[in-house]
Short mmCIF file of N, CA and C and ligand atoms in Angstrom, two decimals:
data_model
loop_
_atom_site.label_atom_id
_atom_site.label_comp_id
_atom_site.label_asym_id
_atom_site.label_seq_id
_atom_site.Cartn_x
_atom_site.Cartn_y
_atom_site.Cartn_z
N MET A 1 18.20 51.05 -3.10
CA MET A 1 17.73 50.89 -1.93
C MET A 1 17.42 49.65 -0.83
N SER A 2 17.76 49.65 0.16
CA SER A 2 17.67 48.59 1.03
C SER A 2 15.83 48.27 1.24
N LEU A 3 15.51 47.20 1.60
CA LEU A 3 14.04 47.11 1.60
C LEU A 3 13.67 47.54 3.09
N ILE A 4 14.53 47.14 3.88
CA ILE A 4 14.48 47.54 5.45
C ILE A 4 15.56 47.58 5.86
N THR A 5 15.50 48.60 6.77
CA THR A 5 16.77 49.31 7.61
C THR A 5 16.78 49.13 8.90
N TRP A 6 17.68 48.58 9.83
CA TRP A 6 17.36 48.52 11.52
C TRP A 6 17.83 49.64 11.53
N THR A 7 17.03 50.39 12.79
CA THR A 7 17.59 51.57 13.41
C THR A 7 17.15 51.26 14.93
N GLU A 8 17.82 51.61 16.11
CA GLU A 8 17.59 51.66 16.95
C GLU A 8 16.09 52.17 17.71
N GLU A 9 15.70 53.46 17.18
CA GLU A 9 14.51 53.88 17.62
C GLU A 9 13.24 52.91 16.90
N GLN A 10 13.17 52.37 15.85
CA GLN A 10 12.21 51.12 15.53
C GLN A 10 12.30 49.98 15.92
N PHE A 11 13.72 49.40 15.78
CA PHE A 11 13.97 47.75 16.27
C PHE A 11 14.47 47.44 17.28
N GLY A 12 15.19 48.49 18.29
CA GLY A 12 15.90 48.19 19.16
C GLY A 12 15.43 47.72 20.50
N THR A 13 15.76 46.26 20.87
CA THR A 13 15.17 45.75 22.06
C THR A 13 15.71 45.75 23.26
N LYS A 14 17.32 46.64 23.57
CA LYS A 14 17.52 46.68 24.34
C LYS A 14 18.28 45.09 25.30
N VAL A 15 18.51 44.26 24.22
CA VAL A 15 18.32 42.95 24.31
C VAL A 15 19.52 42.69 23.28
N GLY A 16 21.08 42.17 23.79
CA GLY A 16 22.32 42.59 22.84
C GLY A 16 21.67 41.42 21.61
N PHE A 17 22.06 40.57 21.89
CA PHE A 17 21.97 38.95 21.47
C PHE A 17 20.59 39.12 19.95
N ALA A 18 19.41 39.81 20.75
CA ALA A 18 18.21 40.09 19.52
C ALA A 18 18.34 40.89 18.94
N ASP A 19 19.24 42.20 19.10
CA ASP A 19 19.30 43.18 17.97
C ASP A 19 20.52 42.43 17.01
N ASP A 20 21.25 42.17 17.71
CA ASP A 20 22.38 41.38 16.69
C ASP A 20 21.81 40.27 15.49
N GLU A 21 20.86 39.81 16.22
CA GLU A 21 20.52 38.73 15.28
C GLU A 21 19.14 39.30 14.04
N HIS A 22 18.44 40.32 14.81
CA HIS A 22 17.70 41.17 14.02
C HIS A 22 18.21 41.84 12.73
N LYS A 23 19.68 42.39 13.31
CA LYS A 23 20.30 42.75 12.01
C LYS A 23 21.04 41.45 10.79
N GLY A 24 21.06 40.53 11.35
CA GLY A 24 21.33 39.51 10.48
C GLY A 24 20.15 39.12 9.46
N ILE A 25 19.35 39.11 10.21
CA ILE A 25 18.13 38.72 9.31
C ILE A 25 17.90 39.66 8.15
N PHE A 26 18.00 41.26 8.98
CA PHE A 26 17.49 42.17 7.77
C PHE A 26 18.69 42.07 6.88
N ASP A 27 20.00 41.93 6.96
CA ASP A 27 20.89 41.61 5.78
C ASP A 27 20.41 40.55 4.70
N ARG A 28 20.02 39.51 5.54
CA ARG A 28 19.50 38.27 4.65
C ARG A 28 18.51 38.82 3.84
N LEU A 29 17.27 39.34 4.23
CA LEU A 29 16.55 39.92 3.51
C LEU A 29 16.49 40.80 2.58
N ASN A 30 17.57 41.53 2.85
CA ASN A 30 17.74 42.61 1.91
C ASN A 30 18.44 41.80 0.50
N LYS A 31 19.77 40.93 0.86
CA LYS A 31 20.05 40.50 -0.41
C LYS A 31 19.28 39.39 -1.08
N LEU A 32 18.21 38.77 -0.02
CA LEU A 32 17.28 37.98 -1.13
C LEU A 32 16.54 39.00 -1.60
N TYR A 33 16.10 39.85 -1.23
CA TYR A 33 14.96 40.98 -2.18
C TYR A 33 15.79 41.40 -3.50
N ASP A 34 17.08 41.87 -2.76
CA ASP A 34 17.91 42.12 -4.43
C ASP A 34 17.94 41.03 -5.54
N LEU A 35 18.40 39.86 -5.05
CA LEU A 35 18.66 39.19 -6.01
C LEU A 35 17.40 38.61 -6.61
N ALA A 36 16.48 38.60 -5.99
CA ALA A 36 15.10 38.41 -6.91
C ALA A 36 14.26 39.31 -7.37
N THR A 37 14.58 40.36 -7.24
CA THR A 37 13.92 41.30 -7.84
C THR A 37 14.81 42.14 -9.09
N GLY A 38 16.26 41.71 -9.10
CA GLY A 38 17.45 41.80 -9.80
C GLY A 38 17.89 41.05 -10.55
N GLY A 39 17.17 40.07 -11.08
CA GLY A 39 17.09 39.22 -12.23
C GLY A 39 18.12 37.84 -11.74
N ALA A 40 17.99 37.67 -10.68
CA ALA A 40 19.44 36.82 -10.33
C ALA A 40 19.02 35.33 -10.76
N ASP A 41 20.18 34.44 -11.01
CA ASP A 41 19.68 33.50 -11.35
C ASP A 41 19.02 32.38 -10.29
N ARG A 42 17.88 31.50 -10.71
CA ARG A 42 17.10 30.86 -9.67
C ARG A 42 17.70 30.15 -8.32
N SER A 43 18.96 29.59 -9.11
CA SER A 43 19.45 28.79 -7.88
C SER A 43 20.30 29.69 -6.95
N GLU A 44 20.64 31.18 -7.39
CA GLU A 44 21.03 32.18 -6.32
C GLU A 44 20.16 32.52 -5.56
N VAL A 45 19.07 32.65 -6.21
CA VAL A 45 17.78 32.94 -5.12
C VAL A 45 17.25 32.02 -4.48
N GLY A 46 17.40 31.01 -4.59
CA GLY A 46 17.26 29.87 -3.80
C GLY A 46 17.74 29.72 -2.69
N ALA A 47 19.41 29.64 -3.00
CA ALA A 47 20.50 29.87 -1.84
C ALA A 47 19.91 30.75 -0.83
N ALA A 48 19.79 31.94 -1.46
CA ALA A 48 19.45 33.17 0.11
C ALA A 48 18.46 32.69 0.61
N LEU A 49 17.12 32.44 -0.15
CA LEU A 49 15.98 31.87 0.60
C LEU A 49 16.18 30.79 1.58
N ASP A 50 16.83 29.62 1.54
CA ASP A 50 17.30 28.76 2.42
C ASP A 50 18.04 29.58 3.58
N ASP A 51 19.08 30.22 3.04
CA ASP A 51 20.08 30.91 4.10
C ASP A 51 19.07 31.80 5.13
N LEU A 52 18.01 32.14 4.44
CA LEU A 52 17.38 33.41 5.14
C LEU A 52 16.48 32.45 6.26
N ILE A 53 15.80 31.54 5.76
CA ILE A 53 14.96 30.95 6.28
C ILE A 53 15.83 30.00 7.73
N GLY A 54 16.69 29.34 7.32
CA GLY A 54 17.52 28.99 8.45
C GLY A 54 17.92 29.80 9.80
N TYR A 55 18.57 30.91 8.99
CA TYR A 55 18.88 32.08 9.93
C TYR A 55 17.44 32.53 11.13
N VAL A 56 16.66 32.85 10.40
CA VAL A 56 15.28 32.86 11.08
C VAL A 56 14.89 31.71 11.90
N ALA A 57 14.80 30.89 11.56
CA ALA A 57 14.12 29.75 12.64
C ALA A 57 15.42 29.37 13.63
N ASP A 58 16.46 29.46 13.23
CA ASP A 58 17.68 29.74 14.71
C ASP A 58 17.36 30.99 15.67
N HIS A 59 17.11 31.71 14.70
CA HIS A 59 17.02 33.14 15.93
C HIS A 59 15.79 32.73 16.63
N PHE A 60 14.52 32.31 16.10
CA PHE A 60 13.07 32.21 17.32
C PHE A 60 13.50 31.10 17.86
N ALA A 61 14.28 30.22 17.99
CA ALA A 61 14.64 29.14 18.92
C ALA A 61 15.64 29.98 19.92
N HIS A 62 16.17 30.57 19.37
CA HIS A 62 17.12 31.08 20.45
C HIS A 62 16.31 32.33 21.30
N GLU A 63 15.56 32.85 20.78
CA GLU A 63 14.66 33.83 21.86
C GLU A 63 13.69 32.90 22.45
N GLU A 64 13.03 31.67 21.87
CA GLU A 64 12.39 31.17 22.34
C GLU A 64 12.93 30.51 24.05
N ARG A 65 14.20 29.75 23.66
CA ARG A 65 15.07 29.41 24.93
C ARG A 65 15.29 30.35 25.86
N GLU A 66 15.46 31.64 25.50
CA GLU A 66 15.77 32.76 26.40
C GLU A 66 14.86 32.94 27.34
N MET A 67 13.74 33.22 26.56
CA MET A 67 12.25 33.58 27.37
C MET A 67 11.82 32.30 28.26
N GLU A 68 12.19 31.00 27.71
CA GLU A 68 11.68 29.98 28.94
C GLU A 68 12.66 30.02 29.75
N ALA A 69 14.05 30.03 29.74
CA ALA A 69 14.66 30.34 30.69
C ALA A 69 14.38 31.44 31.68
N LYS A 70 13.88 32.48 31.68
CA LYS A 70 13.61 33.67 32.35
C LYS A 70 11.80 33.38 33.01
N GLY A 71 11.47 32.27 32.23
CA GLY A 71 9.67 32.20 32.80
C GLY A 71 9.16 33.23 32.19
N PHE A 72 9.29 33.52 31.16
CA PHE A 72 8.67 34.80 30.62
C PHE A 72 7.29 34.35 30.21
N GLY A 73 6.15 35.09 30.77
CA GLY A 73 4.62 34.46 30.35
C GLY A 73 4.33 34.73 28.97
N GLY A 74 4.66 35.58 28.19
CA GLY A 74 4.49 35.33 27.22
C GLY A 74 4.84 34.67 25.70
N LEU A 75 5.70 33.85 26.66
CA LEU A 75 6.01 32.63 25.58
C LEU A 75 5.25 32.06 24.32
N ALA A 76 4.12 31.57 24.93
CA ALA A 76 3.00 30.69 23.88
C ALA A 76 2.84 31.64 22.86
N ALA A 77 2.23 32.73 23.31
CA ALA A 77 1.74 33.16 22.28
C ALA A 77 3.01 34.31 20.97
N HIS A 78 4.00 34.16 21.62
CA HIS A 78 5.08 34.61 20.94
C HIS A 78 5.64 33.83 20.02
N LYS A 79 5.31 32.32 20.73
CA LYS A 79 5.96 31.32 19.66
C LYS A 79 4.79 30.88 18.77
N ALA A 80 3.66 30.97 19.04
CA ALA A 80 2.90 30.95 18.45
C ALA A 80 3.20 31.90 16.55
N GLU A 81 3.41 32.98 17.29
CA GLU A 81 3.62 33.99 15.83
C GLU A 81 5.21 33.54 15.33
N HIS A 82 5.93 33.25 16.25
CA HIS A 82 7.15 32.75 14.99
C HIS A 82 6.80 31.63 14.05
N ASP A 83 5.82 30.77 14.74
CA ASP A 83 5.70 29.41 14.05
C ASP A 83 4.93 29.51 12.30
N ALA A 84 4.00 30.38 12.85
CA ALA A 84 2.77 30.98 11.65
C ALA A 84 3.76 31.63 10.36
N LEU A 85 5.05 32.52 10.95
CA LEU A 85 5.66 32.58 9.82
C LEU A 85 6.88 31.61 9.29
N VAL A 86 7.30 30.74 9.99
CA VAL A 86 7.82 29.64 9.59
C VAL A 86 7.04 28.84 8.61
N ASN A 87 5.78 28.48 9.05
CA ASN A 87 5.17 27.83 8.16
C ASN A 87 4.84 28.11 7.01
N THR A 88 4.73 29.71 6.75
CA THR A 88 4.80 30.28 5.47
C THR A 88 5.80 30.08 4.60
N CYS A 89 6.96 30.61 5.49
CA CYS A 89 8.31 30.50 4.70
C CYS A 89 8.43 28.98 3.76
N VAL A 90 8.22 28.15 4.84
CA VAL A 90 8.78 26.43 4.58
C VAL A 90 7.68 26.50 3.21
N ASP A 91 6.46 26.89 3.43
CA ASP A 91 5.26 26.24 2.27
C ASP A 91 5.93 26.97 0.88
N LEU A 92 6.65 28.36 1.00
CA LEU A 92 6.76 29.11 0.15
C LEU A 92 8.21 28.57 -0.60
N GLN A 93 9.10 28.15 0.29
CA GLN A 93 10.41 27.17 0.26
C GLN A 93 10.36 25.96 -0.64
N SER A 94 9.23 25.01 -0.17
CA SER A 94 8.88 23.95 -1.19
C SER A 94 8.14 24.30 -2.36
N LYS A 95 7.24 24.89 -2.29
CA LYS A 95 6.72 25.89 -3.69
C LYS A 95 7.79 26.20 -4.64
N PHE A 96 8.84 27.10 -3.97
CA PHE A 96 9.96 27.32 -4.88
C PHE A 96 10.78 26.60 -5.86
N LYS A 97 11.33 25.83 -4.47
CA LYS A 97 11.78 24.25 -5.19
C LYS A 97 11.23 23.44 -6.06
N ALA A 98 9.90 23.25 -5.68
CA ALA A 98 8.98 22.83 -6.97
C ALA A 98 8.76 23.72 -8.37
N GLY A 99 9.42 24.58 -8.13
CA GLY A 99 9.15 25.53 -9.51
C GLY A 99 7.56 26.25 -9.67
N GLU A 100 6.77 26.06 -8.50
CA GLU A 100 5.13 26.52 -8.53
C GLU A 100 5.26 28.04 -7.71
N ALA A 101 6.34 28.63 -7.68
CA ALA A 101 6.21 30.10 -6.87
C ALA A 101 7.72 30.63 -6.92
N ASP A 102 7.85 31.90 -7.23
CA ASP A 102 8.66 32.52 -6.61
C ASP A 102 8.85 33.64 -5.55
N VAL A 103 9.90 34.47 -5.45
CA VAL A 103 10.08 35.57 -4.42
C VAL A 103 10.33 36.27 -5.57
N THR A 104 9.00 37.37 -4.56
CA THR A 104 8.58 38.56 -5.66
C THR A 104 8.91 39.55 -4.52
N GLU A 105 8.49 40.89 -5.02
CA GLU A 105 8.25 42.10 -4.30
C GLU A 105 7.01 42.10 -3.39
N GLU A 106 6.18 41.38 -3.33
CA GLU A 106 5.24 40.79 -2.64
C GLU A 106 5.58 40.30 -1.45
N THR A 107 6.34 38.98 -1.90
CA THR A 107 7.69 38.31 -1.08
C THR A 107 7.68 39.17 0.17
N GLY A 108 8.76 39.82 -0.21
CA GLY A 108 9.83 41.05 0.69
C GLY A 108 8.65 41.97 0.82
N ALA A 109 7.63 42.12 1.00
CA ALA A 109 6.80 43.24 1.45
C ALA A 109 6.20 42.74 2.44
N MET A 110 5.53 41.03 2.59
CA MET A 110 4.70 40.78 3.65
C MET A 110 5.93 40.38 4.41
N VAL A 111 7.42 40.01 4.31
CA VAL A 111 8.04 39.71 5.38
C VAL A 111 8.57 41.06 6.34
N LYS A 112 8.88 42.16 5.14
CA LYS A 112 8.98 43.33 6.26
C LYS A 112 8.18 43.42 6.82
N GLY A 113 6.91 43.65 6.29
CA GLY A 113 5.64 43.90 7.07
C GLY A 113 5.42 43.06 8.47
N TRP A 114 5.99 41.80 8.11
CA TRP A 114 5.59 41.02 9.57
C TRP A 114 6.67 41.74 10.62
N LEU A 115 8.13 41.78 10.12
CA LEU A 115 9.24 42.36 11.35
C LEU A 115 8.78 43.42 11.70
N GLU A 116 7.83 44.59 10.93
CA GLU A 116 7.74 45.76 11.42
C GLU A 116 6.80 45.64 12.84
N ASN A 117 5.93 44.66 12.36
CA ASN A 117 5.08 44.75 13.41
C ASN A 117 5.20 43.50 14.79
N HIS A 118 6.25 42.64 14.35
CA HIS A 118 6.78 41.32 15.27
C HIS A 118 7.55 41.89 16.25
N ILE A 119 8.50 42.70 15.88
CA ILE A 119 9.70 43.33 16.76
C ILE A 119 9.22 44.30 17.77
N PRO A 120 8.44 45.25 17.28
CA PRO A 120 8.04 46.23 18.29
C PRO A 120 6.69 45.92 19.36
N THR A 121 5.91 45.03 18.76
CA THR A 121 4.94 44.34 19.18
C THR A 121 5.49 42.97 20.64
N PHE A 122 5.99 42.21 19.75
CA PHE A 122 6.08 40.87 20.54
C PHE A 122 7.78 41.16 21.05
N ASP A 123 8.78 41.18 20.44
CA ASP A 123 10.02 41.21 20.72
C ASP A 123 10.44 42.33 22.16
N PHE A 124 9.62 43.50 21.70
CA PHE A 124 10.16 44.65 22.97
C PHE A 124 9.54 44.34 24.29
N ALA A 125 8.31 43.21 24.19
CA ALA A 125 7.66 42.82 25.31
C ALA A 125 8.68 42.01 26.38
N TYR A 126 9.90 41.72 25.94
CA TYR A 126 10.25 40.48 26.62
C TYR A 126 11.69 41.06 27.30
N SER A 127 11.63 42.68 26.53
CA SER A 127 13.24 43.44 27.11
C SER A 127 13.22 43.00 28.48
N ASP A 128 12.43 43.69 29.47
CA ASP A 128 12.58 43.35 30.71
C ASP A 128 12.95 42.09 31.17
N ALA A 129 11.92 41.39 31.14
CA ALA A 129 12.46 40.20 31.54
C ALA A 129 13.61 39.24 30.93
N LEU A 130 14.09 39.64 29.89
CA LEU A 130 15.48 39.00 29.70
C LEU A 130 16.29 39.97 30.08
N ASN A 131 16.57 41.05 30.67
CA ASN A 131 17.22 41.78 30.84
C ASN A 131 17.15 42.15 32.83
N SER A 132 16.53 40.74 32.97
CA SER A 132 16.63 41.01 35.01
C SER A 132 17.36 39.75 35.14
FE1 FEO B 1 12.99 38.64 17.20
FE2 FEO B 1 10.20 37.13 17.98
O1 FEO B 1 11.38 37.84 16.40
#
């Protein structure tokens, strides 16, 4: 069973690019989680981790560009949330590459929990502005 499943009710922002990219994040997170908890080679897990982090960073930058273009007042607080997750993930990535950390069930649960909070709380808030 997938770690996280996108549904309109729980995660729909009513902003097309954001919903598409969130689905892309969920797919990559589920793949990473399955590899990491299924005993895959460390090189495969590392490649999936790199793919997820790169995709997430691109998504955050895309949202931030769109919020800025619309003059959305919540940009600074929203960007701070993004930066905090990226910092956590980049730290994990460097520790993983150094052999000092693994991708675990707890890692998956942490990212899942972050998305379940961030999308309804922060991403839903830009819906009207980005659709105006
Ligand atoms: Fe879709 Fe603010 O991340």
